[in-house]
Structures are given as structure tokens and as C-alpha cells.
Amino acid sequence: MDVIVWIATNVFGTPAILLGFIVLIGLLLQKKNVSQVISGTFKAIIGFLIIGAGAQVIISALNLFEPMWKEVFGITDKSFSGFIGQEAFNNRFGSAVTLAMALGFLLNVALARFTRFKYIYLTGHMMFWTTTIFAGIIIQSAGTDAPFWKLVLFLSLFMGLYWTLQPALTQPLMRRITGNDQIALGHTSASVALLGAGLGKLFGNRENDSEKIKLPSGLEFLRDSNVITALSMGVLFLVGAIMVSTKGTPGAQELIAAAGEQNFLVYSIVQALTFAGGIAIVLMGVRMFIGELVPAFRGIATKIVPGAKPALDVPVVFPYAPNAVTLGFLGTLVGALLWLLVLGQTIGYVFVPTMIVLFFHSAAAGVFGNTTGGVRGALLGGFATATVVAFGQFAMVRMLLPDTIPDTAMWAADSDMFILGPIVKLLAELLF
Amino acid sequence: MKKILAVCGLGQGTSLILKMNIEQVLSEEGVQAEVEHVDVSAASSMTADLIVTSRELAQNLQNGEARVVTVQNFFDVNEIRSALNEHL
């Protein structure tokens, strides 16, 4: 009995170790050599631990961003505190998330094997974030003492179904975009992609294809996620800082005092770049463990499911309509700024328009919107993306997981999670 | 051992698939090399023998020591094979 308790605590209860074991098994199944097995296992464990460190950096920057914009809009309540936070959440529930990811993937493989939905979901970082956010919603509703195996079982069933059906839903349009039936979309932007296609069909003109126009090459920097994050957050922090500087309120003085000797505007820009740095750290961590996990997953899937189609990350659609990607982003930028102001002025919510989410999702919506509605479809798809993300983030941070990981939901929660989040919440209330 | 970087904008999903496809080509050709997948910012500060990426990102990576190979379709193993063959 002691042995079981020891294993439960130290292996299943220590997510980094559990993840290390799953990757170890995956690498052994692929018959990798000793050197590859050792480096892969360690990189997976270290990668997972890095995520918590990056999350701390992001919070430290958001700790200026939120009060600063609250001051600008004159909002008084201090909601941004008292949550568990990504690092502590990973320590407590990371094992359940890790196991649910692995079991959910096996369900995806089984469904692909035995049904006509032959899609294998391979976008590993989104597998991790989606499962994490949904785990947060369940813990919010069921409490921190939710039974471990019940949590794992529910999440793996839900994720397995989502990973199988989401690519199936987008595939009819993917066939039109790619011109063949070889690859599928496996990404949490599916809902806004479909929304973009729908809006394009209603209000666009398919003949006015975005790829007929020439866009300025000065938009090339959009390809580097670190640069767009730093630039856009830099502008928002700077505008917020200037507006706070012109106010003489006690709140404004308190914020400016936090900069110490440093000029408040310089301090704010450094915080914006710190935010971008935090995201880069988290992504590095995710890359380190997903990079070991996904090849193992693919190895398993291709052996078991003949004729399986890989469901892949959203950049797979970019080459088919690069202009639509840019148009979608322009649409989302207009929407994000509009909703930042509207949400701030009306319901008093400070929207964090993270460019990684907005860029990749509006790109999907742009490409899908263009196939049905040309230029107008792409722009509308982008605008719809900002709308879903802004209101989705508000609902998620305020209602669906205010006590668990709202910090993560502000920058890592995606369109599909906002659409499915309320369903997860409802099911959690019924079942837990 | 040669070092190859597979590069996409975020360094997460797409470059990982590219990495797996490069590794498949390498093992078919019997070439030993270490392949890593990274985002474009990280790639420009890393040393490698060869960088494989899309045409759009290649412009940002031309200044380093590594040779840059562009691939239009990251999922087309045949295209990757012919692109790599000139450099292996």
C-alpha cells in the first residue's frame, strides 16, 4: 500500500515527472537511441517546469497593465488578484492535465481508426493549453478537491471528441482552400474560421479574391510573433502610461511611484517588453516538451490508423492565401482597439489583446473568409475574431475561471475555448 | 554532427511537423544530423549548418552563417527531400 501511495504522490502527483515518463515511453516505442531517449526525457521535464517561470513573468507585467488601464477608464474594483495562478495550478492539477492529454489523444486515435473521421490532432501546444483551460473551468466549478480520476476521465473524453470532430467540421472548407484532402486544420481557431467563412458568404464577394491585390512588403514583421507582441503591447502600455501620467489622481500617483527612479514611460515600455519576454519563455517551455511528445504521438497514430489525415497547426493555411492573413489581422486590430475602449468604458473590463491569439486566429478567419467572400470576407473574419476573443476573454476571466487561472486565460485562451467553455462549465456543474 | 533548424513564426506546431519530415528524409538518406524546431527570432541567434524555413521567413535569416533553404509546403516530404539534397 505504501508503494502505491508513494507512486501516487511522486509520479502521478508530480506532473513534471509524470510527463517525463510519458515522453520516455513514447521515445522507447519509437526505438530511439539511448542518447535521444535521455535528452528527450530531460528536455520534456525541464520544458514543463519553464512554463511556470514564464507565467510569473507575464503576471508581473500584467500587474501594471491592468491597474494602469483601470485608472485610465476610472474603474475602481480590483479583480486581478486572489487566483491560483498557472505555476501553482500546474503543480496541483498538471498531472491530471497531462494524463488527460495522453488519454484524450488515444481516444482521438481510436475514433479515427473506427469511425469515418480520420483526423489525428497533432497541434500539441494547443492540446496542452485547451486541456489546461478546461481543467481550470472544472476546478472553478467543482472546487480544488475535485476527484483526480473523475477530472482525468471527463477531460480525456471531452478533449478526444473535440480533437476528432473539430477537424471534421472545418474539412469541407479546408478542401476548398488547399485544393486536396491531404491535411486538416487542428487548431482552436476553428470557430472563428467557420464564422469568417459564414460572414464571407453573407456579406462578401468571392470574386474579389484577396490574392489578386498587392500588399506592401512593409508588413513582413508580422511573421515574427515576438515582434508583433512587443510592438502592440508596447503601444498599449505607452498610451496607457501617457494617459495615467496626465492624471493627478492618487491611483495614478501610486502607479507612477512604482517606477521608482525610472521614468514612468520607460518603465511601462520595459514592462511591455517583459510581457513579450514572458510569453517567449512559456513558448520555449511548451516547445521543449511538445517537441518530444508529438513525434511519439504521431508514431503511435500512423501505425494504428491507416489513411489518417494529420490535423495541423493553423499556419498550414497561410501559404494558400497570404494576403488574406494580413487582411484578417488588419480586421482584428481594428476590432481589438474598438473592444478595448468599449469594454473598458461600459462594463469596466480591461481587455488584454494578446497578439499571438489575435494574429493566428484572425489569420485563420481571414483565409476562410476569403474563400467564401474575398477581401471583404477576410476583413470581416478578422473583425469577428477580435469580437469573439474580447467578449470571450471577459466571460472567461470574470465568470468561468476567476479563481483558478484567469492570468493564463488572458493571453493563452482561444476562440474555440470561449465557445466551448460555457459547455464545459455546465457539464462540470452537472457531473462533479 | 550537422545541425539543422526547422523554423516557423511561432516555433511550435508547424516547425515541429517540418522537423519530423526533415528527420524522415534524413533517415531515408542515411544522413546523421541533429534537427531542432524554433521560432524565427531564436533561429537568428543560433548557430547551425542549415536552416529550413518558408520563403517569407527566409529574408529574416539570410544574415547568419547558416545556409538557408526554403520549402513551400512543409508537409511535402518530396519537396523537402529535393531541397535538402542540394545541401547534404
XYZ file of C-alpha atoms in Angstrom:
520
model
C 0.000 0.000 0.000
C 2.862 2.357 0.874
C 4.324 1.780 -2.578
C 1.076 2.818 -4.266
C 0.809 5.946 -2.146
C 4.444 6.768 -2.883
C 3.906 6.364 -6.632
C 0.653 8.329 -6.486
C 2.375 11.238 -4.756
C 5.691 11.298 -6.515
C 4.813 10.201 -10.031
C 1.148 10.970 -10.628
C 1.235 13.842 -8.158
C 4.317 15.429 -9.714
C 3.313 16.496 -13.205
C 6.847 17.107 -14.478
C 7.868 13.551 -13.535
C 4.679 12.049 -14.988
C 5.232 13.932 -18.233
C 8.835 12.712 -18.264
C 7.603 9.121 -18.002
C 5.060 9.561 -20.813
C 7.740 11.011 -23.079
C 10.181 8.272 -22.030
C 7.665 5.596 -23.055
C 6.975 7.429 -26.318
C 10.661 7.638 -27.183
C 11.215 3.958 -26.322
C 8.219 2.978 -28.508
C 9.839 4.865 -31.399
C 13.053 2.855 -30.774
C 15.185 5.988 -30.394
C 18.791 5.520 -29.340
C 19.992 5.934 -25.759
C 21.260 9.461 -26.276
C 17.981 10.625 -27.826
C 15.923 8.987 -25.083
C 17.913 10.648 -22.306
C 17.984 14.130 -23.842
C 14.324 13.949 -24.884
C 13.116 12.925 -21.431
C 15.077 15.640 -19.666
C 14.040 18.313 -22.157
C 10.382 17.412 -21.677
C 10.660 17.729 -17.886
C 12.646 20.974 -17.983
C 10.283 22.416 -20.590
C 7.295 21.786 -18.384
C 8.980 23.469 -15.405
C 9.928 26.501 -17.531
C 6.246 27.247 -18.198
C 5.659 28.198 -14.568
C 8.623 30.557 -14.636
C 7.346 32.280 -17.781
C 3.854 32.573 -16.313
C 5.304 34.502 -13.359
C 6.977 36.961 -15.723
C 3.731 37.519 -17.625
C 1.824 38.187 -14.397
C 4.424 40.705 -13.245
C 3.823 42.717 -16.422
C 0.026 42.339 -16.274
C 0.245 43.649 -12.723
C 0.999 47.025 -14.267
C -1.141 46.705 -17.416
C -4.442 46.051 -15.685
C -4.320 48.745 -12.960
C -2.956 51.228 -15.475
C -5.895 50.829 -17.869
C -8.310 50.647 -14.955
C -7.004 54.040 -13.925
C -7.421 55.320 -17.487
C -11.041 54.154 -17.599
C -11.693 55.144 -13.995
C -12.620 51.593 -12.915
C -12.277 51.058 -9.192
C -12.725 47.367 -8.356
C -9.554 45.320 -8.023
C -10.433 41.935 -9.520
C -6.971 40.918 -10.655
C -5.887 39.029 -7.565
C -6.681 36.018 -5.430
C -6.407 33.396 -8.149
C -4.335 30.211 -8.077
C -2.037 31.164 -10.969
C -0.501 28.990 -13.670
C 2.514 27.774 -11.714
C 0.587 26.619 -8.638
C -2.179 25.258 -10.849
C 0.337 23.170 -12.780
C 1.766 21.833 -9.539
C -1.644 20.717 -8.306
C -3.501 19.728 -11.462
C -0.744 19.383 -14.053
C -0.793 15.591 -13.664
C -4.496 15.412 -14.456
C -3.955 17.689 -17.470
C -1.009 15.604 -18.693
C -2.856 12.294 -18.340
C -5.995 13.717 -19.932
C -3.929 14.908 -22.889
C -2.438 11.455 -23.386
C -5.719 9.552 -22.908
C -7.668 12.094 -24.968
C -5.187 11.613 -27.776
C -5.618 7.824 -27.588
C -9.399 8.315 -27.836
C -8.795 10.541 -30.871
C -6.705 7.748 -32.445
C -9.383 5.145 -31.647
C -12.155 7.298 -33.140
C -10.029 7.886 -36.242
C -9.490 4.144 -36.519
C -13.110 3.073 -36.154
C -15.213 5.976 -37.455
C -15.164 7.906 -40.736
C -13.486 10.882 -39.027
C -9.914 10.017 -39.940
C -8.270 13.026 -38.325
C -5.321 12.834 -35.936
C -4.848 16.061 -33.946
C -1.151 16.943 -33.839
C -1.059 20.559 -32.627
C 0.496 19.700 -29.310
C 0.795 23.139 -27.713
C -2.898 23.794 -28.279
C -3.702 20.349 -26.852
C -1.908 21.433 -23.708
C -3.497 24.895 -23.401
C -7.033 23.741 -24.212
C -6.869 20.942 -21.654
C -5.354 23.320 -19.093
C -8.044 25.990 -19.555
C -10.875 23.451 -19.417
C -9.316 21.913 -16.294
C -9.375 25.417 -14.806
C -13.084 25.759 -15.549
C -13.866 22.414 -13.921
C -11.796 23.212 -10.819
C -13.558 26.588 -10.609
C -16.884 24.810 -10.557
C -16.047 21.622 -8.626
C -13.518 23.053 -6.157
C -9.875 22.194 -5.629
C -10.739 18.812 -4.086
C -12.344 17.507 -7.285
C -11.609 13.761 -7.569
C -8.466 13.172 -9.642
C -9.661 10.315 -11.839
C -13.037 11.887 -12.469
C -11.255 15.015 -13.688
C -8.946 12.961 -15.905
C -11.797 10.880 -17.326
C -14.044 13.835 -18.093
C -11.251 15.849 -19.695
C -9.930 12.979 -21.804
C -13.423 12.178 -23.160
C -14.179 15.816 -23.901
C -10.791 16.522 -25.485
C -10.775 13.285 -27.506
C -14.138 14.184 -29.033
C -13.098 17.777 -29.684
C -9.814 16.756 -31.336
C -11.683 14.367 -33.642
C -14.724 16.488 -34.528
C -13.130 19.938 -34.860
C -11.012 18.947 -37.909
C -14.059 17.198 -39.391
C -16.105 20.398 -39.131
C -13.517 22.555 -40.886
C -12.521 19.966 -43.510
C -15.106 20.863 -46.212
C -13.636 24.389 -46.333
C -10.067 23.102 -45.938
C -10.614 21.029 -49.093
C -11.595 24.189 -50.932
C -8.603 26.160 -49.552
C -5.883 23.570 -50.090
C -7.350 22.015 -53.233
C -6.915 18.493 -51.893
C -7.895 16.269 -48.964
C -4.452 15.555 -47.536
C -4.307 17.744 -44.437
C -6.825 19.057 -41.929
C -6.913 22.014 -39.569
C -6.214 21.079 -35.948
C -6.397 24.389 -34.138
C -8.534 26.268 -31.627
C -9.329 28.932 -34.214
C -11.845 26.630 -35.937
C -14.864 28.539 -34.607
C -13.725 31.930 -35.916
C -12.557 30.314 -39.150
C -16.097 28.975 -39.687
C -17.537 32.296 -38.566
C -15.293 34.095 -41.091
C -16.454 31.741 -43.840
C -20.085 32.335 -42.855
C -19.703 36.116 -42.806
C -17.827 35.989 -46.103
C -20.678 34.073 -47.667
C -23.283 36.503 -46.332
C -21.600 39.836 -46.905
C -18.581 39.224 -49.153
C -17.849 38.779 -52.778
C -15.922 35.648 -53.631
C -14.791 37.021 -56.989
C -12.807 39.779 -55.266
C -10.082 37.335 -54.175
C -7.566 38.797 -51.713
C -4.686 37.176 -53.567
C -5.265 39.431 -56.595
C -4.134 42.506 -54.673
C -0.590 43.526 -53.815
C 0.104 44.271 -50.163
C 3.069 46.390 -49.074
C 6.104 44.343 -48.067
C 6.486 46.601 -45.026
C 4.133 44.222 -43.227
C 6.766 41.476 -43.199
C 7.443 41.942 -39.478
C 4.044 40.356 -38.852
C 5.675 36.979 -39.385
C 7.649 37.153 -36.149
C 5.399 36.615 -33.161
C 7.887 38.124 -30.692
C 7.998 41.345 -32.681
C 4.225 41.756 -33.049
C 3.687 41.051 -29.360
C 6.360 43.523 -28.272
C 5.189 46.207 -30.685
C 1.493 46.007 -29.972
C 1.826 45.665 -26.212
C 4.462 48.420 -26.287
C 1.993 50.796 -27.918
C -0.782 49.880 -25.470
C 1.463 50.227 -22.419
C 2.833 53.529 -23.701
C -0.598 55.026 -24.441
C -1.834 53.857 -21.038
C 1.242 55.316 -19.329
C 0.856 58.694 -21.051
C -2.806 58.895 -20.063
C -2.017 57.900 -16.469
C 0.785 60.494 -16.334
C -1.635 63.287 -17.214
C -3.955 62.333 -14.349
C -3.233 63.621 -10.902
C -5.356 61.013 -9.080
C -3.939 59.087 -6.086
C -4.162 55.855 -8.078
C -2.104 57.365 -10.878
C 0.490 58.665 -8.419
C 0.717 55.241 -6.805
C 1.371 53.603 -10.199
C 3.995 56.178 -11.124
C 5.710 55.727 -7.754
C 6.155 52.012 -8.550
C 8.611 53.023 -11.282
C 10.945 54.455 -8.632
C 13.831 56.417 -10.083
C 12.978 55.310 -13.601
C 10.848 57.467 -15.874
C 7.279 56.074 -15.817
C 7.022 55.859 -19.610
C 10.323 53.991 -19.890
C 9.245 51.729 -17.025
C 5.979 50.979 -18.830
C 7.712 50.138 -22.094
C 10.081 47.815 -20.228
C 7.026 46.098 -18.700
C 5.516 45.670 -22.182
C 8.725 44.041 -23.386
C 8.797 41.932 -20.216
C 5.316 40.684 -21.119
C 6.613 39.671 -24.569
C 9.602 38.052 -22.854
C 7.303 36.085 -20.539
C 5.371 34.735 -23.497
C 8.632 33.770 -25.204
C 9.689 31.868 -22.046
C 6.379 29.998 -21.808
C 6.516 29.138 -25.505
C 10.077 27.886 -25.126
C 8.926 25.601 -22.309
C 5.963 24.351 -24.297
C 8.203 23.773 -27.327
C 10.635 21.719 -25.269
C 8.069 19.220 -24.076
C 5.673 19.229 -27.021
C 8.636 18.662 -29.334
C 9.235 15.328 -27.608
C 5.590 14.375 -27.130
C 4.105 14.959 -30.587
C 6.568 12.829 -32.603
C 5.771 9.971 -30.202
C 2.049 10.601 -30.706
C 2.422 10.649 -34.468
C 4.475 7.467 -34.345
C 1.664 5.703 -32.500
C -1.101 7.120 -34.711
C 0.406 6.320 -38.098
C 0.991 2.719 -37.035
C -2.588 2.187 -35.840
C -4.647 4.268 -38.265
C -4.066 3.657 -41.952
C -5.073 6.580 -44.142
C -5.209 9.006 -41.240
C -5.087 12.715 -42.082
C -2.980 14.888 -39.800
C -4.854 17.846 -38.264
C -2.218 20.567 -38.093
C -1.455 23.976 -36.674
C -3.071 26.977 -38.357
C -0.032 28.242 -40.341
C -0.700 25.358 -42.762
C -3.364 27.538 -44.401
C -1.231 30.701 -44.637
C 0.599 29.858 -47.910
C -2.719 29.367 -49.729
C -3.782 32.993 -49.148
C -1.011 35.127 -47.583
C -2.838 38.401 -48.317
C -5.939 37.145 -46.534
C -3.737 36.510 -43.468
C -2.706 40.163 -43.418
C -6.237 41.421 -44.135
C -7.597 39.259 -41.316
C -5.013 40.783 -38.988
C -5.949 44.334 -40.020
C -9.605 43.495 -39.325
C -8.782 42.085 -35.912
C -6.591 45.069 -34.996
C -9.477 47.479 -35.607
C -11.798 45.205 -33.615
C -9.361 44.765 -30.711
C -8.850 48.515 -30.257
C -12.580 49.154 -30.518
C -13.454 46.484 -27.923
C -10.624 47.620 -25.621
C -12.317 51.017 -25.445
C -15.917 49.768 -25.399
C -15.381 47.089 -22.743
C -13.310 49.460 -20.641
C -15.855 52.285 -20.793
C -19.029 50.218 -20.372
C -18.605 47.065 -18.290
C -15.237 48.062 -16.847
C -13.229 45.140 -18.117
C -9.626 45.682 -19.213
C -9.245 43.570 -22.348
C -5.725 42.225 -22.898
C -5.499 41.936 -26.686
C -2.673 39.437 -26.949
C -1.356 39.498 -30.437
C -0.401 35.840 -30.603
C -4.011 34.787 -30.142
C -5.394 37.556 -32.329
C -2.866 37.097 -35.110
C -3.179 33.350 -35.553
C -6.949 33.296 -35.169
C -7.632 36.251 -37.419
C -5.320 34.661 -39.975
C -7.491 31.538 -39.998
C -10.663 33.634 -40.159
C -9.102 35.721 -42.947
C -8.178 32.741 -45.104
C -11.547 31.045 -44.547
C -13.401 34.333 -45.062
C -11.548 34.911 -48.321
C -12.580 31.555 -49.775
C -16.255 32.474 -49.422
C -16.169 36.273 -49.555
C -12.871 37.577 -50.919
C -11.311 40.703 -49.427
C -14.438 41.700 -47.514
C -14.751 38.182 -46.117
C -11.149 38.263 -44.872
C -11.584 41.650 -43.175
C -14.901 40.635 -41.597
C -13.397 37.351 -40.418
C -10.645 39.308 -38.664
C -13.091 41.684 -37.036
C -15.272 38.777 -35.879
C -12.173 37.197 -34.328
C -11.460 40.257 -32.196
C -15.112 40.281 -31.134
C -15.114 36.629 -30.056
C -11.768 36.975 -28.273
C -12.699 40.215 -26.469
C -16.086 39.094 -25.152
C -14.858 35.534 -24.672
C -11.932 36.716 -22.572
C -14.236 38.880 -20.479
C -16.651 35.986 -19.832
C -13.847 33.561 -19.110
C -11.811 35.776 -16.791
C -14.809 37.113 -14.882
C -17.191 34.142 -14.849
C -15.639 30.850 -15.941
C -12.334 30.779 -14.072
C -11.809 33.891 -11.906
C -10.240 31.898 -9.038
C -8.097 29.441 -10.975
C -6.038 30.633 -13.965
C -7.517 33.885 -15.320
C -3.907 35.030 -15.823
C -3.457 32.349 -18.454
C -6.894 32.876 -19.998
C -5.906 36.482 -20.722
C -3.253 35.513 -23.201
C -3.498 31.783 -23.974
C -7.248 31.185 -24.219
C -8.542 30.878 -27.761
C -11.726 31.227 -29.779
C -12.857 27.600 -29.501
C -12.207 27.605 -25.757
C -14.507 30.604 -25.368
C -17.234 28.842 -27.360
C -16.833 25.505 -25.552
C -16.041 26.975 -22.123
C -19.672 27.510 -21.049
C -20.497 23.923 -22.104
C -17.607 22.602 -20.020
C -18.853 24.719 -17.114
C -22.393 23.358 -17.451
C -21.198 19.746 -17.683
C -18.882 20.247 -14.705
C -21.779 21.525 -12.628
C -23.904 18.519 -13.582
C -21.246 15.845 -13.184
C -18.956 16.957 -10.353
C 27.327 16.228 -36.398
C 25.435 18.654 -38.604
C 22.826 20.846 -37.041
C 19.636 21.770 -38.888
C 16.982 24.242 -37.728
C 13.335 23.955 -38.758
C 11.846 27.439 -38.446
C 8.316 28.872 -38.379
C 6.849 32.090 -36.962
C 5.966 30.771 -33.503
C 8.313 27.789 -33.346
C 5.540 25.487 -32.137
C 3.376 23.296 -34.368
C 4.320 23.903 -37.982
C 8.062 23.837 -37.471
C 7.676 20.664 -35.409
C 5.955 18.931 -38.334
C 8.705 20.253 -40.604
C 11.296 18.879 -38.193
C 9.674 15.430 -38.201
C 9.550 15.428 -42.009
C 13.210 16.500 -42.237
C 14.145 13.698 -39.850
C 12.230 11.255 -42.034
C 14.154 12.385 -45.127
C 17.478 12.217 -43.230
C 16.862 8.677 -42.052
C 15.831 7.586 -45.574
C 19.007 9.118 -46.972
C 21.112 7.686 -44.167
C 22.362 11.099 -43.015
C 23.078 11.780 -39.352
C 22.085 15.265 -38.191
C 20.546 16.990 -35.220
C 17.283 18.770 -36.073
C 15.691 21.355 -33.812
C 12.492 23.376 -34.302
C 12.471 27.031 -33.217
C 10.784 30.370 -33.856
C 12.305 32.859 -36.223
C 13.746 35.163 -33.516
C 15.525 32.323 -31.756
C 16.818 30.921 -35.039
C 18.564 34.150 -35.962
C 20.626 33.958 -32.787
C 21.532 30.271 -33.041
C 24.393 28.579 -34.837
C 23.542 25.847 -37.310
C 24.720 24.392 -40.585
C 21.401 24.625 -42.330
C 18.113 26.436 -41.769
C 14.936 25.148 -43.386
C 12.021 27.587 -43.485
C 9.380 29.254 -45.647
C 10.178 31.872 -48.270
C 8.592 34.660 -46.214
C 10.753 33.990 -43.147
C 13.941 33.276 -45.081
C 14.536 37.008 -45.598
C 14.959 37.473 -41.851
C 17.533 34.699 -41.598
C 19.882 35.383 -44.508
C 22.484 37.257 -42.444
C 23.761 34.366 -40.350
C 26.428 31.770 -41.031
C 23.957 29.032 -41.831
C 22.735 28.332 -45.327
C 19.015 28.930 -45.679
C 16.818 26.518 -47.612
C 13.212 27.423 -48.386
C 10.358 24.962 -48.618
C 6.941 25.966 -49.912
C 4.973 23.080 -48.422
C 6.178 21.833 -45.020
C 4.137 18.637 -45.423
C 5.533 17.595 -48.774
C 8.323 15.145 -47.973
C 9.356 15.014 -51.633
C 9.840 18.760 -51.797
C 11.834 18.687 -48.553
C 13.968 15.865 -49.924
C 14.867 17.709 -53.114
C 15.517 20.945 -51.216
C 17.828 19.164 -48.764
C 19.604 17.037 -51.373
C 21.466 20.049 -52.720
C 22.966 20.703 -49.301
C 23.658 17.342 -47.679
